[in-house]
PDB file of C-alpha atoms in Angstrom:
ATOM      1  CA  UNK A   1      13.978 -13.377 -24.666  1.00 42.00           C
ATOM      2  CA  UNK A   2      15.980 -16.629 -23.781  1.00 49.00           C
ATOM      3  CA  UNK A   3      15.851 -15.440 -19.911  1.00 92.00           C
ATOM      4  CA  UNK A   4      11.843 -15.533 -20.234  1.00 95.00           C
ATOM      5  CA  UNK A   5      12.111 -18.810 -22.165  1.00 95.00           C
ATOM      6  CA  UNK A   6      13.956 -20.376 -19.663  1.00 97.00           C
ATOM      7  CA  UNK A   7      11.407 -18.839 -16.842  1.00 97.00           C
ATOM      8  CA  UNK A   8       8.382 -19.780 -18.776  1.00 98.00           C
ATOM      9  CA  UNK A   9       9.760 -23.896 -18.470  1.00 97.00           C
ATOM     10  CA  UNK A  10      10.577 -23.625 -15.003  1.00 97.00           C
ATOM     11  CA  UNK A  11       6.922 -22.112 -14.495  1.00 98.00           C
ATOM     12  CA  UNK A  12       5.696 -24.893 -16.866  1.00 98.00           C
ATOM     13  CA  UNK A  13       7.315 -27.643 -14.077  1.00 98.00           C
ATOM     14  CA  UNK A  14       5.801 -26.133 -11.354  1.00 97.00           C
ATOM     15  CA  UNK A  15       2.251 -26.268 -12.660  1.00 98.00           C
ATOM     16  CA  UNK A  16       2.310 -29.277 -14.222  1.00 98.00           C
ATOM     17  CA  UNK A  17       3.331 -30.678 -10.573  1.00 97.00           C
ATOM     18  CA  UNK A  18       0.193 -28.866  -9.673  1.00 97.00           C
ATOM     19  CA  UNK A  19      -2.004 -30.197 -12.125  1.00 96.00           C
ATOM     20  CA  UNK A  20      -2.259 -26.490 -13.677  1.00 97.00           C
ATOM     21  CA  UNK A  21      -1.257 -27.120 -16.817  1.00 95.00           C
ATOM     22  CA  UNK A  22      -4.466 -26.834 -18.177  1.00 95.00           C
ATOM     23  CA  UNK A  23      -5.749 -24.217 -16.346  1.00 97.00           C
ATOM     24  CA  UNK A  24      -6.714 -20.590 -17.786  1.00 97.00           C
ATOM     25  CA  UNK A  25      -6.717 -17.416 -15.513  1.00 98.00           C
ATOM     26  CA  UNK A  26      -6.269 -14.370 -15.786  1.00 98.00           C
ATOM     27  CA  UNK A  27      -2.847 -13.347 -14.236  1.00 98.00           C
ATOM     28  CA  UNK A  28      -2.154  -9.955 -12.618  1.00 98.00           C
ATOM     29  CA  UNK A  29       0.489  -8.641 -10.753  1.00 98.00           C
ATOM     30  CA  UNK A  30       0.001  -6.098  -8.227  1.00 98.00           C
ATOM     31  CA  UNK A  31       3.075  -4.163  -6.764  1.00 98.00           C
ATOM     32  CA  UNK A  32       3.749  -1.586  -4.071  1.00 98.00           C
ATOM     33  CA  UNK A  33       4.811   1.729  -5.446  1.00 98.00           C
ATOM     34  CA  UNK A  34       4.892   3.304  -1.724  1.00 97.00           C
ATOM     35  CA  UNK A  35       8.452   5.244  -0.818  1.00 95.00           C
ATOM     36  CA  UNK A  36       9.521   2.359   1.058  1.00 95.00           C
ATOM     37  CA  UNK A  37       9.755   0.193  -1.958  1.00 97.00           C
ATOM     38  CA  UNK A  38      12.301   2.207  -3.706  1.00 97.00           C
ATOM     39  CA  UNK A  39      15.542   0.134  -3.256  1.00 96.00           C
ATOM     40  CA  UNK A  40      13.120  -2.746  -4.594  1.00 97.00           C
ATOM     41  CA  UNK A  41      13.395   0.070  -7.624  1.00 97.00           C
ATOM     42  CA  UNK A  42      16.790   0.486  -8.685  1.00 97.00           C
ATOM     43  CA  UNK A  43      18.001  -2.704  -7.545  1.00 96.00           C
ATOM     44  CA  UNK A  44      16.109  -4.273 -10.690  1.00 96.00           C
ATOM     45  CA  UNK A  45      13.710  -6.520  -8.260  1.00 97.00           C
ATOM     46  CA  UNK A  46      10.878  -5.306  -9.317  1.00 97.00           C
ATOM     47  CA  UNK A  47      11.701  -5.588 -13.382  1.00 97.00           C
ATOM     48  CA  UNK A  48      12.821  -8.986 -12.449  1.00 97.00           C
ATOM     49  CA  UNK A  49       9.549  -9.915 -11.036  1.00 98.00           C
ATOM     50  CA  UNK A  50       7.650  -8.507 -13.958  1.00 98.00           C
ATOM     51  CA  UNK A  51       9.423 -10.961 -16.137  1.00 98.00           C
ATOM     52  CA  UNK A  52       9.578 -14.340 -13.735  1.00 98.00           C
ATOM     53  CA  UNK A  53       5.600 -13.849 -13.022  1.00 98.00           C
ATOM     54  CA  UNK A  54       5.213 -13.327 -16.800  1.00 98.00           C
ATOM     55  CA  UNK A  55       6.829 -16.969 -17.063  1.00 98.00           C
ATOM     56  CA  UNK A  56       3.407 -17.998 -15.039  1.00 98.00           C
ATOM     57  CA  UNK A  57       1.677 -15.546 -17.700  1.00 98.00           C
ATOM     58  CA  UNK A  58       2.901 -17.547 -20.586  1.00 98.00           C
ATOM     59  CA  UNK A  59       1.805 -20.919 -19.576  1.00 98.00           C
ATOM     60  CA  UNK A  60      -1.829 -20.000 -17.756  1.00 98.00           C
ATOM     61  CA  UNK A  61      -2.984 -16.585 -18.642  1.00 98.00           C
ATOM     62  CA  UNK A  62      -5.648 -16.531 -21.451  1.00 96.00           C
ATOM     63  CA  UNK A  63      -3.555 -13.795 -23.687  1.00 96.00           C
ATOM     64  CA  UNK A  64      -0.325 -15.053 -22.726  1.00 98.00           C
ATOM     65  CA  UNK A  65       0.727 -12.178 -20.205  1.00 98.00           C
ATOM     66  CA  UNK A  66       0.209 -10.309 -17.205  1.00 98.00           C
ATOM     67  CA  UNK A  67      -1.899  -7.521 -15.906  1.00 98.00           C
ATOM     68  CA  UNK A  68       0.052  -4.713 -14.019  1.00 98.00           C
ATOM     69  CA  UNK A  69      -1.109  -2.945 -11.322  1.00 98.00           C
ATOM     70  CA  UNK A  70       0.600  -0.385  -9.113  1.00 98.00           C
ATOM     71  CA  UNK A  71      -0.487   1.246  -5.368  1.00 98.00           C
ATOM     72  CA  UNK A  72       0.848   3.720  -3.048  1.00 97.00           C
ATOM     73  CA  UNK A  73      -1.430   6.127  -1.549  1.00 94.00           C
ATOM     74  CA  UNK A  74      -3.593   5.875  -4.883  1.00 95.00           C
ATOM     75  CA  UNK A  75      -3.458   3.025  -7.576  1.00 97.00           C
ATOM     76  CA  UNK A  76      -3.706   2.594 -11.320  1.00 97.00           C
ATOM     77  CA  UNK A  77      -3.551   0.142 -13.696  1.00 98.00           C
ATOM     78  CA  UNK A  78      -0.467   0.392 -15.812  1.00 98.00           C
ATOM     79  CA  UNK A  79      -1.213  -2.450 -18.403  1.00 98.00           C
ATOM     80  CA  UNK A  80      -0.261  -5.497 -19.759  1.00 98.00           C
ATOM     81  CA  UNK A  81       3.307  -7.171 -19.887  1.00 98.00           C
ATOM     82  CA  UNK A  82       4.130  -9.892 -22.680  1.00 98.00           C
ATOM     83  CA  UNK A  83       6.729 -11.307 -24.548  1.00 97.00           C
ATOM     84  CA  UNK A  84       7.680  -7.732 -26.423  1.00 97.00           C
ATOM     85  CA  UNK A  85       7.312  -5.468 -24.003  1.00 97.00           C
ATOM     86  CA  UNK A  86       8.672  -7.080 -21.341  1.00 97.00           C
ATOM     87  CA  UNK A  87      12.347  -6.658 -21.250  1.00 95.00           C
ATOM     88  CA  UNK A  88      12.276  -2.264 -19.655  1.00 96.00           C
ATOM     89  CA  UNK A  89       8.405  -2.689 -18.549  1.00 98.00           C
ATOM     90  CA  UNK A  90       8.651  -0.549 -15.192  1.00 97.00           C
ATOM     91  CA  UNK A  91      10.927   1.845 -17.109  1.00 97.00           C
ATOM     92  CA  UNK A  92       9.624   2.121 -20.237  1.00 97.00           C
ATOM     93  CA  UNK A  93       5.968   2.658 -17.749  1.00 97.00           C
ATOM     94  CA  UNK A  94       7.269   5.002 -15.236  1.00 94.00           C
ATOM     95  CA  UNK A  95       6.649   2.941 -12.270  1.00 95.00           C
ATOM     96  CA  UNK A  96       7.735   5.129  -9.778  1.00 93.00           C
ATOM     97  CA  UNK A  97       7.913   5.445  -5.813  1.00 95.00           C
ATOM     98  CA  UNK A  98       6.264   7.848  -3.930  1.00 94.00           C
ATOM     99  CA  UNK A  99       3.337   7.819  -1.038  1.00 93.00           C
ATOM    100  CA  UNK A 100       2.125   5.577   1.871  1.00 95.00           C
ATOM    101  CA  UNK A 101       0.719   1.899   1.426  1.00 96.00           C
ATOM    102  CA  UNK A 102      -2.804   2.165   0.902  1.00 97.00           C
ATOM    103  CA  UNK A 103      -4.540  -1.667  -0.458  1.00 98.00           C
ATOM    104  CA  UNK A 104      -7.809  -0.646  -0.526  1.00 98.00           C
ATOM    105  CA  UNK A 105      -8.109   1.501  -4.183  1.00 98.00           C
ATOM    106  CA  UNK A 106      -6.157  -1.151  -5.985  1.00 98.00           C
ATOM    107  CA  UNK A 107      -8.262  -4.160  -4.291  1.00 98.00           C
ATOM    108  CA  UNK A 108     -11.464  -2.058  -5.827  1.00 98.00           C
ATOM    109  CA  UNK A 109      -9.823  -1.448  -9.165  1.00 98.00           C
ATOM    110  CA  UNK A 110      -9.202  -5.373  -9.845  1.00 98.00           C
ATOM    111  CA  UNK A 111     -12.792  -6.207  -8.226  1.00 97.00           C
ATOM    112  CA  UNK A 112     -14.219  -4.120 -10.387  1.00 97.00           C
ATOM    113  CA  UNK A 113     -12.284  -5.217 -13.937  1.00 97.00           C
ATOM    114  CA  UNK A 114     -13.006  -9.214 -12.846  1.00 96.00           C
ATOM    115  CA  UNK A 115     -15.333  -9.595 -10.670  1.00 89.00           C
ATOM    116  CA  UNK A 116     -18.621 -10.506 -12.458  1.00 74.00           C
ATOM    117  CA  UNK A 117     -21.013  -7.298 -11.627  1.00 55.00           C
ATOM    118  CA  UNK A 118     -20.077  -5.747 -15.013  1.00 51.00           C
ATOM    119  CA  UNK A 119     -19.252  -9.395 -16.836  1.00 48.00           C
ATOM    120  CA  UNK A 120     -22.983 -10.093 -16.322  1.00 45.00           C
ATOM    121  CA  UNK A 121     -23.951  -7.155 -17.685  1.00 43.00           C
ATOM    122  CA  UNK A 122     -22.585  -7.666 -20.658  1.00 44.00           C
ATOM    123  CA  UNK A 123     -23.113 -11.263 -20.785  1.00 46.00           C
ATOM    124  CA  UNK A 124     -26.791 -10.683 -20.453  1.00 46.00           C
ATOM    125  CA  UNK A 125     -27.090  -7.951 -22.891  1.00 46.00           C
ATOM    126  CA  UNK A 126     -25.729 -10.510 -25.689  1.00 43.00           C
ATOM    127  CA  UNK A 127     -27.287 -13.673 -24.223  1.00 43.00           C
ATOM    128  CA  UNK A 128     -24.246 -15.475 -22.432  1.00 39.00           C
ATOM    129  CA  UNK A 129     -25.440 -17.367 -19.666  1.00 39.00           C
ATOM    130  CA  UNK A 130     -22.753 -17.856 -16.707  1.00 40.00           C
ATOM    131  CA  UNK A 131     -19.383 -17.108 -19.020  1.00 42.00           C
ATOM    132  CA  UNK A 132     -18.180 -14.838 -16.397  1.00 45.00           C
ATOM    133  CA  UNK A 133     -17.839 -18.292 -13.941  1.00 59.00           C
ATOM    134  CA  UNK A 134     -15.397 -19.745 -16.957  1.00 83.00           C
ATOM    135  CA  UNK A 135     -12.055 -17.746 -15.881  1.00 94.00           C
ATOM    136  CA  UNK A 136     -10.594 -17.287 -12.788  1.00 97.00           C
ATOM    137  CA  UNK A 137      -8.487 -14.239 -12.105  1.00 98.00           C
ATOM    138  CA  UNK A 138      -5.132 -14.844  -9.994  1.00 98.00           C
ATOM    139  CA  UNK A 139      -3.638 -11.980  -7.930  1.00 98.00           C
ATOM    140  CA  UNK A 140      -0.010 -11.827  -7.252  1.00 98.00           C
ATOM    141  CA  UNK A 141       0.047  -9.150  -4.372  1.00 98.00           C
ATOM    142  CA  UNK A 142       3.871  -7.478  -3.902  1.00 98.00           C
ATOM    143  CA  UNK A 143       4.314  -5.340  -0.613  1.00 98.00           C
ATOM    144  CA  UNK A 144       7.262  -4.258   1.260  1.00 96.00           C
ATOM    145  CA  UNK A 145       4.543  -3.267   4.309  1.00 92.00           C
ATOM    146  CA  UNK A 146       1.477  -3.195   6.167  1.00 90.00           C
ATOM    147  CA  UNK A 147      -1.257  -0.514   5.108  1.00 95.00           C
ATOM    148  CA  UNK A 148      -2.764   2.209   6.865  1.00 94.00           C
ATOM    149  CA  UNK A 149      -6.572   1.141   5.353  1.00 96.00           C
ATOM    150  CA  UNK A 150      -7.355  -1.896   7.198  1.00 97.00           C
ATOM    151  CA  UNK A 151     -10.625  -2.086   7.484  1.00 97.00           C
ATOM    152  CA  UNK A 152     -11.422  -1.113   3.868  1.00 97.00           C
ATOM    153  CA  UNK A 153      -9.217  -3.297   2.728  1.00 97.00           C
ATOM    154  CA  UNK A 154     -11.441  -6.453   4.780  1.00 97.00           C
ATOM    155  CA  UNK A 155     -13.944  -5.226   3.647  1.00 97.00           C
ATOM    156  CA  UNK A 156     -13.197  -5.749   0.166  1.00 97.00           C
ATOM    157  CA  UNK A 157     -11.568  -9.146   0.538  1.00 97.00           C
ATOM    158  CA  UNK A 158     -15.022 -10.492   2.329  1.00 97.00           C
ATOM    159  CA  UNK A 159     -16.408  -8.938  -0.752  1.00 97.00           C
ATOM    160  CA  UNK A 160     -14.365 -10.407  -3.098  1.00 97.00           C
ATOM    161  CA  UNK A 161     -14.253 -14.631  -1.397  1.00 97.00           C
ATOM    162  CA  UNK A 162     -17.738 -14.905  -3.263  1.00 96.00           C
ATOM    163  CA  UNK A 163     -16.004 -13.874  -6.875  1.00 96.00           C
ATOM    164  CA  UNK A 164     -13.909 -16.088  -8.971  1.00 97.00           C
ATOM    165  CA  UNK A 165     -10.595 -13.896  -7.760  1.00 98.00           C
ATOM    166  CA  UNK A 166      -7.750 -15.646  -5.502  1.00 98.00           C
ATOM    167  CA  UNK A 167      -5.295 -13.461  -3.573  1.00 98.00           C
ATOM    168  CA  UNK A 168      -1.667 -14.250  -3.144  1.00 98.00           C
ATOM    169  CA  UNK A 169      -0.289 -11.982  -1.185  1.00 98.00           C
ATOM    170  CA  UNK A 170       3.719 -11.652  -0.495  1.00 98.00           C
ATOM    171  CA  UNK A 171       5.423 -10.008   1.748  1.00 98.00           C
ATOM    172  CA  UNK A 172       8.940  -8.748   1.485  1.00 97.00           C
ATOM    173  CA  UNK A 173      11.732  -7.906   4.374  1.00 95.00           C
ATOM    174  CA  UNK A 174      11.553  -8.386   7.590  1.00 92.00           C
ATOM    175  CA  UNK A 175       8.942  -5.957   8.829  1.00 91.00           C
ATOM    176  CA  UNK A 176       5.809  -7.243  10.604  1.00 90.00           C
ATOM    177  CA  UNK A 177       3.015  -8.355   8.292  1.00 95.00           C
ATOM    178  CA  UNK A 178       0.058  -8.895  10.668  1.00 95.00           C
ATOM    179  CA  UNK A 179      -2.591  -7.666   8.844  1.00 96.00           C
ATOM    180  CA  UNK A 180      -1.872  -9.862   5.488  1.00 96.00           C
ATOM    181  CA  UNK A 181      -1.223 -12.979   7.751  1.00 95.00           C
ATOM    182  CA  UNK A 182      -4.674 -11.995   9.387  1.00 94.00           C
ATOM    183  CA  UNK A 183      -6.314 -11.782   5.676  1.00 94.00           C
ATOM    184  CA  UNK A 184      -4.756 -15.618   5.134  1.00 94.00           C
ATOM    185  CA  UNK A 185      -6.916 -16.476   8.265  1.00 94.00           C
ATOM    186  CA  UNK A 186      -9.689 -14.822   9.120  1.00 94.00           C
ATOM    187  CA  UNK A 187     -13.279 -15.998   9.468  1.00 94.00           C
ATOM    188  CA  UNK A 188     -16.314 -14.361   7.710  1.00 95.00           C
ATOM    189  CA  UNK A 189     -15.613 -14.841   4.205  1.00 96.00           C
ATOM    190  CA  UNK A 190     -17.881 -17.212   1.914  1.00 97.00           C
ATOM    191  CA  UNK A 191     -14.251 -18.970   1.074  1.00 96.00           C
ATOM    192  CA  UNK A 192     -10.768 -18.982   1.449  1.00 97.00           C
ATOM    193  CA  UNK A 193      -9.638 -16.412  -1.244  1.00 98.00           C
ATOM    194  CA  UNK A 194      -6.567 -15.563  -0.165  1.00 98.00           C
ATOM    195  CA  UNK A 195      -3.106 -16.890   0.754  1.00 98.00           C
ATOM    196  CA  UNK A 196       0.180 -15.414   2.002  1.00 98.00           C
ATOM    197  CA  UNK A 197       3.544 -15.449   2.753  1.00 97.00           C
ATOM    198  CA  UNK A 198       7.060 -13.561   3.488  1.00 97.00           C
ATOM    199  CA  UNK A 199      10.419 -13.741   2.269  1.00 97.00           C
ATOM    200  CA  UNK A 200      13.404 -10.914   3.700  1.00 96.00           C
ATOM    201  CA  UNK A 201      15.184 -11.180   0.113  1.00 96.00           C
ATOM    202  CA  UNK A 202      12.652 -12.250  -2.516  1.00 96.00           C
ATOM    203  CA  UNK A 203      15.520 -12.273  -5.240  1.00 95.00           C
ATOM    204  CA  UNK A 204      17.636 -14.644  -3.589  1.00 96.00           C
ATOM    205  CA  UNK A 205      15.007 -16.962  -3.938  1.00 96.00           C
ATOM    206  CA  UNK A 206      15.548 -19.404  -6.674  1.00 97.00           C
ATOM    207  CA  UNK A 207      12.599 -19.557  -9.434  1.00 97.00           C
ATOM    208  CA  UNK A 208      12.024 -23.023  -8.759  1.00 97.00           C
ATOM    209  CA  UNK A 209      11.314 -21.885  -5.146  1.00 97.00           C
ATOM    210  CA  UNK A 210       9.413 -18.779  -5.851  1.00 98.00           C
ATOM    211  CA  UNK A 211       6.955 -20.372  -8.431  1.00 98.00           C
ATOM    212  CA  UNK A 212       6.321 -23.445  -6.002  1.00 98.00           C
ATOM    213  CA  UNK A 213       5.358 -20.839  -3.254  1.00 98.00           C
ATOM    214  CA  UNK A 214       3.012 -18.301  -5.373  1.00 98.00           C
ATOM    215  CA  UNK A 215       1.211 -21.621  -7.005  1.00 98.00           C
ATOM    216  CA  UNK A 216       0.946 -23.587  -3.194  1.00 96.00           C
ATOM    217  CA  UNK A 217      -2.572 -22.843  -2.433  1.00 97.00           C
ATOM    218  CA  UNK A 218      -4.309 -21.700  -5.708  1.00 98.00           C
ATOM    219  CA  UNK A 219      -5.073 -25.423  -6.681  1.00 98.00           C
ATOM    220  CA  UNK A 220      -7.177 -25.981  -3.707  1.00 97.00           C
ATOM    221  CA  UNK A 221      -8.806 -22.456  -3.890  1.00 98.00           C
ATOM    222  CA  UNK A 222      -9.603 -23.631  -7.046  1.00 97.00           C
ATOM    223  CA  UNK A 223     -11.129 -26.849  -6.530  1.00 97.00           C
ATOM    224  CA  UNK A 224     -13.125 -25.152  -3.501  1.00 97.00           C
ATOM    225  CA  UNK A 225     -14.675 -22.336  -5.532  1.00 97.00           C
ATOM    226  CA  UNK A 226     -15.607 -25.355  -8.398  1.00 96.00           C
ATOM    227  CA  UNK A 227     -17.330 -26.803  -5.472  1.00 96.00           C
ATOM    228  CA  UNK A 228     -19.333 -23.878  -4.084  1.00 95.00           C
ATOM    229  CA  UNK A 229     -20.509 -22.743  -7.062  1.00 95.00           C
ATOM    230  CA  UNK A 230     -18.507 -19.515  -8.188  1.00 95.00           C
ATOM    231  CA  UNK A 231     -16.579 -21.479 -11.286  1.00 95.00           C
ATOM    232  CA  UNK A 232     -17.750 -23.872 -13.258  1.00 89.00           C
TER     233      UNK A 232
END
């Protein structure tokens, strides 16, 4: 526990020199289960970045954690990490390796827990006008690789630029990453939802550093989607 304490203040610093500090999201994490990834695995990487993005989840998400996601071929949603639960989360969850890199099931999974279709619903059924505007959701997207789905996967993202959901995608080795640098770019969408960037050794990357990177663009994302209408 004193390892997240000591991640949830240097997360705190970073947002506060954002002007976050008041901000609520909700945060998920998203991470590449493809073969690939498996050194990522038993290295501890991936555990480690379950607890340093639950340092973000302690200061901005509305409950206090993060919302897991995994993707190979297929994706799932593996559940929330907090405070308890924290310490063996991809052990205790069996988050294994195994398949190709696929984006496009676990971009539709997250679209359709936050994006508003089903919010409204609900919201209109008990009177709520415009609560689903209130929250953003915050993606933290871990891949070792491009992904053979391309197309589906624009698709989705043009879909998703007119919901409150920002995309921060990283990278990690040295491979080519063409089609997320082309996401961070390209033209058609209704706004800028996503952001990216790469990093050969994402562990030797000091927290400081790795929080000031995954929280560069999401201020202006969010003052952008304030002005165009899809948060309040």
């Amino acid at each position: 526990m004193g390892n997240l304490i000591d991640l949830t203040k240097k997360a705190r610093i970073q947002l506060e020199k954002n002007q976050l500090t008041d901000v609520k999201a909700e945060i998920v994490f998203v991470v590449d289960t493809s073969y690939s990834m498996q050194h990522l695995y038993n290295n501890g990487t991936v555990q480690e970045l379950v607890d340093r993005l639950l340092g973000i989840g302690m200061n901005m998400d509305v409950n206090g954690s993060i919302d897991v996601f995994s993707f190979s071929d297929r994706a799932r949603e593996v559940g929330k990490a907090d405070e308890r639960n924290h310490t063996n989360y991809v052990k205790d969850n069996r988050i294994i390796t195994n398949g190709g890199t696929k984006y496009a099931p676990v971009m539709r999974l997250i679209l359709d827990k936050y994006g508003p279709a089903k919010k409204s619903f609900f919201n209109g059924l008990f009177g709520s006008k415009n609560k689903k505007q209130e929250i953003p959701t915050f993606v933290f997207f871990i891949t070792d690789g491009d992904n053979d789905d391309k197309s589906e996967a624009e698709k989705l993202i043009k879909e998703a630029s007119k919901q409150p959901i920002f995309w921060q995608f990283v990278g990690i080795g040295n491979t080519s990453f063409s089609f997320l640098q082309q996401l961070d770019t390209m033209s058609g969408r209704f706004l800028d939802n996503a952001n990216f960037f790469q990093v050969d050794d994402i562990s030797a990357i000091t927290d400081d550093e790795l929080y000031k990177r995954l929280l560069n663009e999401f201020p202006d994302w969010l003052q952008q989607a304030k002005n165009k209408g899809i948060l309040s």
